[in-house]
Short mmCIF file of C-alpha atoms in Angstrom, two decimals:
data_model
loop_
_atom_site.label_atom_id
_atom_site.label_comp_id
_atom_site.label_asym_id
_atom_site.label_seq_id
_atom_site.Cartn_x
_atom_site.Cartn_y
_atom_site.Cartn_z
CA MET A 1 0.00 0.00 0.00
CA ASP A 2 1.43 3.43 -0.97
CA SER A 3 2.10 6.05 1.65
CA ALA A 4 -0.91 8.19 0.80
CA LEU A 5 -3.35 5.38 1.52
CA ARG A 6 -1.42 4.23 4.53
CA ASP A 7 -1.58 7.63 6.14
CA GLU A 8 -5.25 8.49 5.40
CA CYS A 9 -6.89 10.71 8.05
CA SER A 10 -3.82 11.65 10.06
CA THR A 11 -2.23 15.06 9.99
CA GLY A 12 0.99 15.43 8.07
CA SER A 13 3.48 17.82 6.52
CA LYS A 14 2.60 20.07 3.66
CA ARG A 15 3.49 18.70 0.25
CA GLY A 16 2.47 19.03 -3.36
CA PRO A 17 -0.68 17.36 -4.63
CA ASP A 18 -0.90 13.65 -3.81
CA VAL A 19 -1.84 11.35 -6.71
CA LEU A 20 -3.32 7.89 -6.17
CA HIS A 21 -2.88 5.33 -8.92
CA SER A 22 -5.33 2.57 -9.85
CA GLY A 23 -4.24 0.94 -13.09
CA GLY A 24 -3.99 3.74 -15.64
CA ALA A 25 -6.26 6.05 -13.66
CA THR A 26 -5.10 8.88 -11.50
CA VAL A 27 -6.95 10.89 -8.93
CA SER A 28 -5.96 14.31 -7.70
CA THR A 29 -6.35 14.61 -3.94
CA ARG A 30 -5.33 18.17 -3.26
CA GLU A 31 -7.18 19.73 -0.37
CA ASN A 32 -7.61 23.26 0.98
CA GLY A 33 -4.79 25.56 -0.04
CA GLY A 34 -2.84 22.80 -1.72
CA GLU A 35 -2.38 20.87 1.50
CA SER A 36 -2.93 17.10 1.54
CA LYS A 37 -3.39 15.14 4.72
CA LYS A 38 -1.93 11.71 5.31
CA PHE A 39 -4.07 8.62 5.94
CA LYS A 40 -4.81 6.86 9.17
CA VAL A 41 -7.93 4.73 8.84
CA ASP A 42 -8.64 4.32 12.54
CA VAL A 43 -9.03 8.04 13.23
CA GLU A 44 -12.40 9.62 12.53
CA CYS A 45 -12.20 12.40 9.94
CA ALA A 46 -14.23 15.53 9.54
CA PRO A 47 -17.30 15.18 7.30
CA SER A 48 -16.49 15.12 3.59
CA ARG A 49 -18.36 14.45 0.37
CA VAL A 50 -15.82 11.70 -0.33
CA LEU A 51 -16.38 8.35 1.37
CA HIS A 52 -13.53 5.93 1.98
CA ILE A 53 -14.49 2.22 1.88
CA ARG A 54 -12.00 -0.45 2.91
CA LYS A 55 -11.69 -4.19 3.43
CA LEU A 56 -13.71 -4.93 0.33
CA PRO A 57 -14.18 -8.62 -0.59
CA GLU A 58 -11.75 -9.85 -3.21
CA HIS A 59 -14.32 -10.13 -6.00
CA ALA A 60 -16.55 -7.18 -5.12
CA THR A 61 -17.76 -5.43 -8.26
CA GLU A 62 -17.88 -1.76 -9.03
CA ALA A 63 -21.68 -1.87 -9.16
CA GLU A 64 -21.86 -3.43 -5.69
CA VAL A 65 -19.64 -0.72 -4.23
CA VAL A 66 -21.64 2.05 -5.89
CA THR A 67 -24.91 0.67 -4.53
CA LEU A 68 -23.66 1.00 -0.94
CA ALA A 69 -24.20 4.76 -1.14
CA LEU A 70 -27.00 4.73 -3.70
CA PRO A 71 -29.92 5.08 -1.23
CA PHE A 72 -28.48 8.25 0.28
CA GLY A 73 -28.15 10.47 -2.77
CA ARG A 74 -26.49 11.01 -6.13
CA ILE A 75 -22.91 9.79 -6.58
CA THR A 76 -20.69 12.03 -8.72
CA ASN A 77 -17.44 10.06 -8.85
CA VAL A 78 -15.94 6.73 -7.91
CA LEU A 79 -12.47 5.21 -7.67
CA MET A 80 -11.78 1.48 -7.16
CA LEU A 81 -8.44 0.31 -5.75
CA LYS A 82 -8.96 -3.44 -6.04
CA GLY A 83 -5.36 -4.28 -5.27
CA LYS A 84 -5.78 -2.61 -1.90
CA SER A 85 -9.40 -3.75 -1.32
CA GLN A 86 -10.47 -0.14 -1.08
CA ALA A 87 -12.66 2.36 -2.89
CA PHE A 88 -13.60 6.05 -2.81
CA LEU A 89 -17.08 7.40 -3.56
CA GLU A 90 -17.82 11.09 -4.06
CA MET A 91 -21.37 12.14 -3.14
CA ALA A 92 -23.12 15.10 -4.77
CA THR A 93 -23.77 16.76 -1.39
CA LEU A 94 -22.25 16.71 2.04
CA ASP A 95 -25.63 15.86 3.57
CA ALA A 96 -25.80 12.66 1.51
CA ALA A 97 -22.35 11.62 2.72
CA ILE A 98 -23.26 12.35 6.34
CA ALA A 99 -26.44 10.29 6.00
CA ALA A 100 -24.48 7.32 4.64
CA VAL A 101 -21.83 7.41 7.37
CA SER A 102 -24.44 7.86 10.10
CA PHE A 103 -26.48 4.91 8.85
CA TYR A 104 -23.52 2.54 8.54
CA LYS A 105 -22.24 3.40 11.99
CA ALA A 106 -25.32 1.66 13.38
CA ALA A 107 -25.35 -1.17 10.84
CA ALA A 108 -22.04 -2.00 9.17
CA PRO A 109 -22.44 -2.59 5.41
CA VAL A 110 -21.96 -6.13 4.14
CA LEU A 111 -20.77 -7.17 0.69
CA ARG A 112 -20.75 -10.83 -0.33
CA GLY A 113 -21.21 -11.87 3.27
CA GLN A 114 -18.21 -9.85 4.50
CA PRO A 115 -18.40 -6.67 6.62
CA VAL A 116 -16.77 -3.63 5.03
CA TYR A 117 -15.86 -0.32 6.62
CA LEU A 118 -17.11 3.07 5.43
CA GLN A 119 -15.94 6.44 6.75
CA TYR A 120 -15.19 9.98 5.63
CA SER A 121 -12.09 10.56 3.54
CA THR A 122 -9.77 13.49 4.11
CA TYR A 123 -10.24 14.34 0.46
CA GLN A 124 -12.96 16.82 -0.38
CA GLU A 125 -13.31 15.75 -4.03
CA LEU A 126 -12.04 13.25 -6.58
CA HIS A 127 -10.67 14.10 -10.00
CA THR A 128 -10.17 10.98 -12.12
CA ASP A 129 -8.63 10.62 -15.53
CA GLY A 130 -7.12 7.82 -17.57
CA SER A 131 -8.57 4.49 -18.65
CA GLY A 132 -7.76 2.19 -15.71
CA ASN A 133 -10.95 3.07 -13.85
CA GLN A 134 -13.37 2.36 -16.69
CA LYS A 135 -15.45 -0.31 -14.93
CA ALA A 136 -16.09 1.94 -11.94
CA GLN A 137 -17.02 4.83 -14.20
CA ALA A 138 -19.30 2.55 -16.24
CA ALA A 139 -21.12 1.50 -13.06
CA LEU A 140 -21.50 5.15 -12.11
CA SER A 141 -22.75 6.02 -15.59
CA ALA A 142 -25.31 3.21 -15.40
CA LEU A 143 -26.43 4.55 -12.03
CA ASN A 144 -26.90 8.07 -13.38
CA SER A 145 -28.90 6.73 -16.32
CA GLY A 146 -31.13 4.73 -13.96
CA ASP A 147 -30.03 1.38 -15.39
CA LEU A 148 -27.72 -0.09 -12.75
CA SER A 149 -27.54 -3.89 -13.02
CA GLY A 150 -30.25 -3.78 -15.67
CA ASN A 151 -32.78 -2.26 -13.29
CA SER A 152 -34.34 1.02 -14.44
CA ILE A 153 -36.29 1.49 -11.21
CA PRO A 154 -34.52 3.70 -8.66
CA PRO A 155 -33.89 2.37 -5.15
CA SER A 156 -36.82 2.45 -2.76
CA ALA A 157 -37.89 0.90 0.53
CA ILE A 158 -40.09 -1.65 -1.29
CA LEU A 159 -38.65 -4.75 -2.95
CA ARG A 160 -40.32 -6.86 -5.62
CA ILE A 161 -39.37 -10.50 -5.13
CA ILE A 162 -39.85 -13.34 -7.62
CA VAL A 163 -39.11 -16.96 -6.72
CA ASP A 164 -38.03 -19.03 -9.73
CA ASN A 165 -37.81 -22.83 -9.90
CA LEU A 166 -40.38 -23.18 -7.14
CA LEU A 167 -39.88 -26.84 -6.27
CA TYR A 168 -41.09 -26.40 -2.68
CA PRO A 169 -43.76 -23.99 -1.41
CA ILE A 170 -42.62 -20.71 0.12
CA SER A 171 -44.66 -19.07 2.85
CA LEU A 172 -44.82 -15.48 4.02
CA GLU A 173 -42.87 -16.40 7.15
CA VAL A 174 -40.00 -17.94 5.17
CA LEU A 175 -39.53 -14.70 3.25
CA HIS A 176 -39.79 -12.64 6.42
CA GLN A 177 -37.14 -14.78 8.14
CA LEU A 178 -34.78 -14.37 5.19
CA PHE A 179 -35.12 -10.65 4.58
CA SER A 180 -35.48 -9.44 8.18
CA LYS A 181 -31.86 -10.44 8.72
CA TYR A 182 -30.88 -7.19 7.00
CA GLY A 183 -33.27 -4.81 8.73
CA THR A 184 -36.82 -4.15 9.85
CA VAL A 185 -39.52 -5.51 7.54
CA LEU A 186 -42.72 -3.48 7.89
CA LYS A 187 -45.15 -5.12 5.46
CA VAL A 188 -45.29 -8.17 3.17
CA ILE A 189 -47.67 -9.31 0.43
CA ILE A 190 -47.35 -12.62 -1.45
CA PHE A 191 -49.25 -13.45 -4.65
CA ASN A 192 -49.10 -15.34 -7.94
CA LYS A 193 -48.77 -13.40 -11.18
CA ASN A 194 -47.95 -14.71 -14.65
CA ASN A 195 -47.61 -18.19 -13.14
CA GLN A 196 -44.85 -16.95 -10.83
CA PHE A 197 -44.68 -16.73 -7.05
CA GLN A 198 -44.09 -13.06 -6.21
CA SER A 199 -43.90 -10.84 -3.17
CA LEU A 200 -43.79 -7.15 -2.32
CA MET A 201 -41.89 -6.31 0.86
CA GLN A 202 -41.62 -2.89 2.49
CA PHE A 203 -38.65 -2.06 4.72
CA ALA A 204 -38.09 0.73 7.18
CA ASP A 205 -35.92 2.61 4.66
CA ALA A 206 -34.30 2.28 1.25
CA ALA A 207 -30.84 1.56 2.65
CA VAL A 208 -32.04 -1.62 4.35
CA ALA A 209 -33.88 -2.68 1.20
CA MET A 210 -30.72 -2.12 -0.82
CA GLN A 211 -28.68 -4.26 1.55
CA ALA A 212 -31.22 -7.10 1.41
CA LYS A 213 -31.33 -6.92 -2.39
CA MET A 214 -27.56 -7.06 -2.71
CA MET A 215 -27.24 -10.05 -0.40
CA LEU A 216 -30.20 -12.16 -1.56
CA ASP A 217 -30.66 -11.52 -5.27
CA GLY A 218 -29.78 -14.72 -7.14
CA GLN A 219 -29.55 -16.87 -4.00
CA ASN A 220 -31.37 -20.20 -3.56
CA ILE A 221 -33.68 -20.64 -0.58
CA TYR A 222 -33.23 -24.41 -0.77
CA ASN A 223 -30.39 -26.30 -2.46
CA GLY A 224 -30.69 -26.03 -6.22
CA CYS A 225 -34.18 -24.49 -6.28
CA CYS A 226 -36.43 -21.62 -5.17
CA THR A 227 -34.13 -18.94 -6.61
CA LEU A 228 -34.71 -15.36 -5.48
CA ARG A 229 -34.92 -12.56 -8.05
CA VAL A 230 -34.95 -9.28 -6.15
CA GLY A 231 -35.53 -5.80 -7.55
CA PHE A 232 -37.00 -2.48 -6.52
CA SER A 233 -40.68 -1.67 -6.82
CA LYS A 234 -42.16 1.54 -8.19
CA LEU A 235 -44.59 1.66 -5.27
CA THR A 236 -43.97 4.08 -2.43
CA THR A 237 -45.98 2.22 0.22
CA LEU A 238 -47.99 -0.99 0.70
CA ASN A 239 -51.59 -0.77 1.90
CA ILE A 240 -52.35 -3.87 3.98
CA LYS A 241 -55.96 -4.47 5.04
CA PHE A 242 -55.67 -8.00 6.47
CA ASN A 243 -53.13 -10.07 8.40
CA ASN A 244 -53.39 -13.56 6.91
CA ASP A 245 -51.46 -16.07 4.81
CA LYS A 246 -51.22 -13.62 1.87
CA SER A 247 -50.44 -10.32 3.57
CA ARG A 248 -48.98 -9.06 6.82
CA ASP A 249 -48.52 -5.63 8.38
CA PHE A 250 -46.03 -6.03 11.20
CA THR A 251 -46.74 -2.48 12.37
CA CYS A 252 -50.47 -3.27 12.89
CA PRO A 253 -50.75 -6.74 14.46
CA ASP A 254 -54.46 -6.22 15.27
CA LEU A 255 -55.69 -6.14 11.67
CA PRO A 256 -58.47 -8.67 10.88
CA SER A 257 -57.62 -11.86 9.00
CA GLY A 258 -60.24 -11.18 6.35
CA ASP A 259 -60.97 -14.77 5.35
CA GLY A 260 -60.60 -16.01 8.92
CA GLN A 261 -57.92 -18.54 8.00
CA GLY A 262 -54.67 -19.04 9.78
CA MET A 263 -51.36 -18.07 8.28
CA PRO A 264 -48.99 -20.80 7.09
CA GLY A 265 -45.60 -20.28 8.61
CA ILE A 266 -46.88 -17.69 11.10
CA PRO A 267 -48.26 -18.68 14.50
CA GLY A 268 -51.92 -19.30 13.77
CA PRO A 269 -55.12 -19.01 15.76
CA LEU A 270 -53.66 -21.02 18.61
CA SER A 271 -51.06 -18.91 20.39
CA SER A 272 -48.26 -20.39 22.47
CA SER A 273 -50.18 -19.71 25.68
CA LYS A 274 -53.32 -21.40 24.40
CA GLU A 275 -51.29 -24.31 23.08
CA ALA A 276 -49.67 -24.73 26.46
CA SER A 277 -53.04 -24.69 28.20
CA LEU A 278 -54.42 -27.31 25.82
CA LEU A 279 -51.53 -29.56 26.68
CA GLY A 280 -51.93 -29.00 30.38
CA LEU A 281 -48.63 -27.14 30.76
CA PRO A 282 -47.96 -23.83 32.52
CA MET A 283 -46.31 -21.12 30.48
CA SER A 284 -43.11 -21.42 32.49
CA SER A 285 -42.82 -25.05 31.41
CA MET A 286 -43.53 -24.05 27.84
CA ALA A 287 -40.84 -21.41 27.79
CA SER A 288 -38.20 -23.66 29.27
CA SER A 289 -38.81 -26.63 27.03
CA VAL A 290 -38.89 -25.16 23.55
CA GLY A 291 -36.82 -23.03 21.22
CA SER A 292 -37.75 -19.87 19.40
CA LEU A 293 -39.50 -19.90 16.03
CA GLY A 294 -37.69 -16.69 15.12
CA VAL A 295 -34.72 -18.54 13.64
CA ARG A 296 -33.68 -17.00 10.35
CA LEU A 297 -33.56 -19.38 7.43
CA PRO A 298 -29.99 -20.08 6.25
CA LEU A 299 -29.32 -20.08 2.53
CA ASN A 300 -28.17 -23.28 0.83
CA THR A 301 -28.37 -25.31 3.99
CA ALA A 302 -27.20 -28.87 4.08
CA VAL A 303 -29.52 -31.67 3.03
CA GLY A 304 -31.74 -32.60 5.94
CA ALA A 305 -33.67 -35.77 6.61
CA GLY A 306 -35.70 -36.53 3.52
CA LEU A 307 -36.04 -33.14 1.79
CA PRO A 308 -33.17 -30.78 0.86
CA GLY A 309 -32.56 -27.51 2.64
CA SER A 310 -34.04 -28.24 6.06
CA LEU A 311 -35.09 -25.29 8.22
CA THR A 312 -32.44 -25.59 10.86
CA GLY A 313 -33.80 -24.64 14.27
CA VAL A 314 -37.48 -24.69 13.26
CA SER A 315 -39.61 -27.21 15.13
CA PRO A 316 -40.67 -30.27 13.11
CA VAL A 317 -43.89 -30.43 15.15
CA LEU A 318 -47.22 -29.13 13.83
CA LEU A 319 -50.28 -28.18 15.87
CA VAL A 320 -53.42 -29.21 13.97
CA SER A 321 -56.80 -28.07 15.30
CA ASN A 322 -60.48 -28.02 14.28
CA LEU A 323 -60.42 -31.74 13.47
CA SER A 324 -63.54 -33.89 13.34
CA VAL A 325 -63.63 -35.69 16.69
CA GLU A 326 -65.89 -38.44 15.32
CA MET A 327 -63.86 -39.20 12.18
CA ILE A 328 -60.19 -38.44 12.80
CA THR A 329 -57.59 -41.05 13.79
CA PRO A 330 -53.79 -41.02 14.04
CA GLN A 331 -53.57 -43.25 10.94
CA LYS A 332 -55.63 -40.84 8.84
CA LEU A 333 -53.41 -37.94 9.90
CA PHE A 334 -50.34 -40.05 9.10
CA ASN A 335 -51.67 -40.71 5.59
CA LEU A 336 -52.68 -37.12 4.86
CA PHE A 337 -49.67 -35.28 6.28
CA GLY A 338 -47.37 -38.00 4.98
CA MET A 339 -48.01 -36.60 1.50
CA TYR A 340 -45.66 -33.73 2.37
CA GLY A 341 -43.18 -35.28 4.79
CA ASP A 342 -42.27 -38.37 6.77
CA VAL A 343 -44.58 -38.36 9.80
CA HIS A 344 -42.80 -39.82 12.84
CA ARG A 345 -45.43 -39.39 15.55
CA VAL A 346 -49.07 -38.38 15.86
CA LYS A 347 -50.73 -37.42 19.14
CA ILE A 348 -54.42 -36.56 19.45
CA LEU A 349 -54.84 -34.58 22.65
CA PHE A 350 -56.78 -36.47 25.34
CA ASN A 351 -58.56 -33.40 26.73
CA LYS A 352 -59.01 -31.72 23.33
CA LYS A 353 -59.72 -34.41 20.77
CA ASP A 354 -60.21 -31.97 17.89
CA THR A 355 -56.51 -31.06 18.21
CA ALA A 356 -53.38 -33.07 17.40
CA LEU A 357 -49.62 -32.76 17.39
CA ILE A 358 -47.84 -34.16 14.34
CA GLN A 359 -44.07 -34.61 14.29
CA THR A 360 -42.31 -34.79 10.90
CA ALA A 361 -38.72 -35.69 10.09
CA ASP A 362 -37.56 -32.07 10.05
CA GLY A 363 -38.72 -28.47 10.08
CA ASN A 364 -38.68 -28.21 6.31
CA GLN A 365 -41.21 -31.01 5.93
CA ALA A 366 -43.39 -29.46 8.62
CA GLN A 367 -43.28 -26.12 6.76
CA ILE A 368 -44.31 -27.75 3.48
CA ALA A 369 -47.20 -29.65 5.07
CA MET A 370 -48.39 -26.51 6.84
CA SER A 371 -48.27 -24.45 3.64
CA HIS A 372 -50.39 -27.00 1.75
CA LEU A 373 -52.90 -28.18 4.35
CA ASN A 374 -53.71 -25.15 6.48
CA GLY A 375 -57.22 -23.96 5.56
CA GLN A 376 -58.17 -27.15 3.70
CA LYS A 377 -61.50 -28.76 4.48
CA LEU A 378 -61.72 -32.32 5.88
CA TYR A 379 -64.89 -33.99 7.19
CA GLY A 380 -66.76 -30.71 6.95
CA LYS A 381 -64.27 -28.74 9.09
CA VAL A 382 -61.54 -26.29 8.05
CA LEU A 383 -58.13 -27.48 9.23
CA ARG A 384 -56.02 -25.08 11.27
CA VAL A 385 -52.35 -25.96 10.92
CA SER A 386 -49.63 -23.95 12.66
CA ALA A 387 -46.09 -24.49 13.89
CA SER A 388 -45.88 -25.90 17.39
CA ARG A 389 -43.30 -24.63 19.84
CA PHE A 390 -42.60 -28.14 21.05
CA PRO A 391 -39.46 -29.72 19.57
CA SER A 392 -40.90 -33.25 19.59
CA VAL A 393 -43.94 -35.37 20.42
CA GLN A 394 -43.59 -37.66 23.42
CA ALA A 395 -43.67 -41.35 22.48
CA PRO A 396 -46.68 -43.41 23.68
CA ARG A 397 -46.12 -45.22 26.94
CA ASP A 398 -45.70 -48.96 26.34
CA GLY A 399 -47.46 -48.48 23.00
CA SER A 400 -50.80 -48.65 24.77
CA GLU A 401 -52.13 -45.15 24.23
CA GLU A 402 -54.61 -45.27 21.32
CA LEU A 403 -54.45 -41.55 20.68
CA THR A 404 -50.68 -41.52 20.14
CA ARG A 405 -48.91 -43.52 17.45
CA ASP A 406 -45.19 -43.84 16.69
CA TYR A 407 -44.37 -44.17 12.98
CA THR A 408 -40.64 -43.49 13.23
CA THR A 409 -39.64 -46.86 11.78
CA SER A 410 -42.58 -47.17 9.38
CA SER A 411 -41.81 -48.60 5.94
CA LEU A 412 -44.54 -46.40 4.46
CA HIS A 413 -42.61 -43.12 4.52
CA ARG A 414 -42.45 -41.42 1.13
CA PHE A 415 -39.15 -39.56 1.52
CA SER A 416 -36.91 -41.59 3.82
CA ARG A 417 -34.92 -43.33 1.09
CA PRO A 418 -32.02 -41.31 -0.42
CA GLY A 419 -32.74 -40.18 -3.96
CA THR A 420 -36.46 -40.85 -3.69
CA ARG A 421 -38.54 -39.41 -6.52
CA GLY A 422 -41.23 -38.32 -4.08
CA VAL A 423 -39.66 -34.88 -3.62
CA HIS A 424 -40.31 -34.15 -7.30
CA HIS A 425 -44.03 -34.97 -7.05
CA ILE A 426 -45.18 -32.69 -4.25
CA TYR A 427 -48.30 -30.84 -5.37
CA PRO A 428 -51.05 -28.88 -3.61
CA PRO A 429 -54.26 -30.74 -2.80
CA SER A 430 -56.45 -31.21 -5.87
CA ALA A 431 -59.62 -33.09 -6.81
CA THR A 432 -57.55 -35.29 -9.15
CA LEU A 433 -55.56 -38.09 -7.52
CA HIS A 434 -52.69 -40.14 -8.89
CA LEU A 435 -53.02 -43.85 -8.08
CA ALA A 436 -50.07 -46.24 -8.23
CA ASN A 437 -49.22 -49.87 -7.45
CA ILE A 438 -52.55 -51.12 -8.83
CA PRO A 439 -52.66 -54.94 -9.32
CA GLN A 440 -53.27 -56.14 -12.88
CA ASN A 441 -56.61 -57.77 -12.02
CA ILE A 442 -58.12 -54.55 -10.59
CA THR A 443 -60.61 -52.88 -12.92
CA GLU A 444 -62.04 -49.38 -13.19
CA ASP A 445 -65.23 -50.63 -11.53
CA ASP A 446 -63.20 -51.99 -8.62
CA ILE A 447 -61.56 -48.60 -8.07
CA THR A 448 -64.88 -46.77 -8.39
CA GLN A 449 -66.51 -49.06 -5.82
CA LEU A 450 -63.56 -48.58 -3.47
CA PHE A 451 -64.04 -44.80 -3.45
CA GLU A 452 -67.81 -45.13 -3.17
CA THR A 453 -67.39 -47.11 0.07
CA ILE A 454 -66.17 -43.90 1.72
CA ASN A 455 -68.89 -41.81 0.06
CA CYS A 456 -66.65 -40.24 -2.57
CA THR A 457 -67.97 -39.60 -6.08
CA VAL A 458 -65.78 -40.66 -9.02
CA LYS A 459 -66.35 -38.18 -11.85
CA ALA A 460 -63.63 -39.45 -14.19
CA PHE A 461 -61.10 -42.27 -14.32
CA LYS A 462 -58.23 -43.17 -16.65
CA PHE A 463 -55.54 -45.85 -16.56
CA PHE A 464 -52.11 -44.83 -17.83
CA ALA A 465 -51.70 -46.19 -21.36
CA SER A 466 -48.01 -46.91 -20.79
CA ASP A 467 -48.41 -48.53 -17.38
CA ARG A 468 -51.70 -49.98 -16.17
CA ARG A 469 -50.41 -50.05 -12.60
CA MET A 470 -51.08 -46.30 -12.47
CA ALA A 471 -54.23 -44.26 -13.00
CA LEU A 472 -55.83 -40.86 -12.50
CA VAL A 473 -59.14 -40.46 -10.70
CA GLN A 474 -61.14 -37.23 -10.45
CA LEU A 475 -63.41 -36.93 -7.42
CA GLY A 476 -66.44 -34.75 -6.80
CA SER A 477 -64.64 -32.14 -4.69
CA LEU A 478 -61.38 -31.15 -3.11
CA GLU A 479 -62.70 -32.17 0.31
CA GLU A 480 -63.45 -35.68 -0.99
CA SER A 481 -59.90 -35.84 -2.33
CA LEU A 482 -58.44 -35.09 1.13
CA GLN A 483 -60.74 -37.66 2.68
CA ALA A 484 -59.65 -40.29 0.15
CA MET A 485 -56.01 -39.52 0.84
CA ALA A 486 -56.61 -39.92 4.58
CA GLU A 487 -58.60 -43.17 4.32
CA LEU A 488 -57.47 -45.03 1.20
CA HIS A 489 -53.74 -44.34 0.90
CA ASN A 490 -51.88 -47.58 1.72
CA VAL A 491 -55.08 -49.66 1.63
CA GLU A 492 -54.34 -53.25 0.63
CA LEU A 493 -55.77 -54.09 -2.82
CA ALA A 494 -54.15 -57.53 -2.94
CA PRO A 495 -51.71 -59.43 -0.73
CA GLN A 496 -48.65 -57.16 -0.23
CA ARG A 497 -49.99 -54.64 -2.77
CA LEU A 498 -50.79 -51.31 -1.12
CA LEU A 499 -52.51 -48.56 -3.08
CA ARG A 500 -50.35 -45.47 -3.34
CA ILE A 501 -52.20 -42.15 -3.63
CA SER A 502 -50.82 -38.69 -4.36
CA PHE A 503 -52.33 -35.36 -5.29
CA SER A 504 -51.93 -34.73 -9.02
CA LYS A 505 -51.38 -31.58 -11.07
CA SER A 506 -52.97 -33.30 -14.08
CA VAL A 507 -56.60 -33.19 -15.15
CA ILE A 508 -58.65 -35.85 -16.90
#
């Protein structure tokens, strides 16, 4: 490092104009009256329009550096010193520079997962010439033309988020956990548009939104899928009327739910205190025995049990309420929730038989099941599915408790075998079911009669032309489809031939 950089911010002797070199570029650093101060990075300098950024990651780009100061005002010049992991940004006004330094004192900027340091420079302006700084100047030119990184929308506090390659469902809570790592999230809306999962998310200010965009754009939520595309929105504010599974205003927790349904991924109609009371536990016991649900979702996490990208730290236990007391059994819950994860234990509460705890192999599977089944109708009642704060379901004593079943070693799990194809066939509930493992002697009439025994109406049926062991069946309603999944999945059609049922995305 040359002497000028090494002595930044300390007082020194008077000399001629200092010149910093970066490739073929030069920058004049003469200050008041021809004096130039030496550098010392650990000493705080007087406010200046020029910002000094150091300890940049090795592969940080010019555009990334420019965007650090973008939310605070117009940038008039930039100099990258990649060999020294440093950069200088000149703001249009002193107020903009002060705002940037003040903000980053409270929350250090992060580039590519590495903290960087931003402070005032002793230099009052930058004068660059030469060709060695072309990339930095190109990034600045793109900024001034409103086309930085291909995005013509200027920075704002609202991000527009698109999730590509949506192999697994994403809930509002998952997005909140991811993005709140970088600052306060005020409001969130999720929706589908042009066959894409999208979200609008409003932050406390544009600087936080910028930081979240820089860190998460292009990242995968789960290994190899659910890729985030993050840009700025033209909107200036989000107007949230309801707190439910599609929208959330964290500044107004008392908003109505609108449709009355619980929110997948967000503690639902049963709060932790009510859950504890249902289970006969005092709140002190509850608090001491469980972990927090506020764990932020790590990116590209290791493969968990069964499905990739497990939600480390999130409970694998679901609290399911509003069940039909007359019709529900642990086996039916095993069949239904087993569509979305390997169910290890099911416990129907003794004192509240319309409520059950269901433990899956990991938090990711619990999240997927909750996203798909919360709000669905079964036996005439709308299911309420929320995350439990218990880390596990207690095993039945001596196997004698009828309301609690242990399926940990069951051979009927869909996802327990490595490389299973089940993870590629996870679909939302639908009135069309995919049937597999059908014996050769079973006819269409046999299948129709089977469904009629549980009062389900078969509207259409079709064997696969290429493989008669598989078929599609369309039932009279979505509720009938859930009932069939709960009652007929794994039913024995012939000795050692169990019927396999899945929800299908196809139509007949």
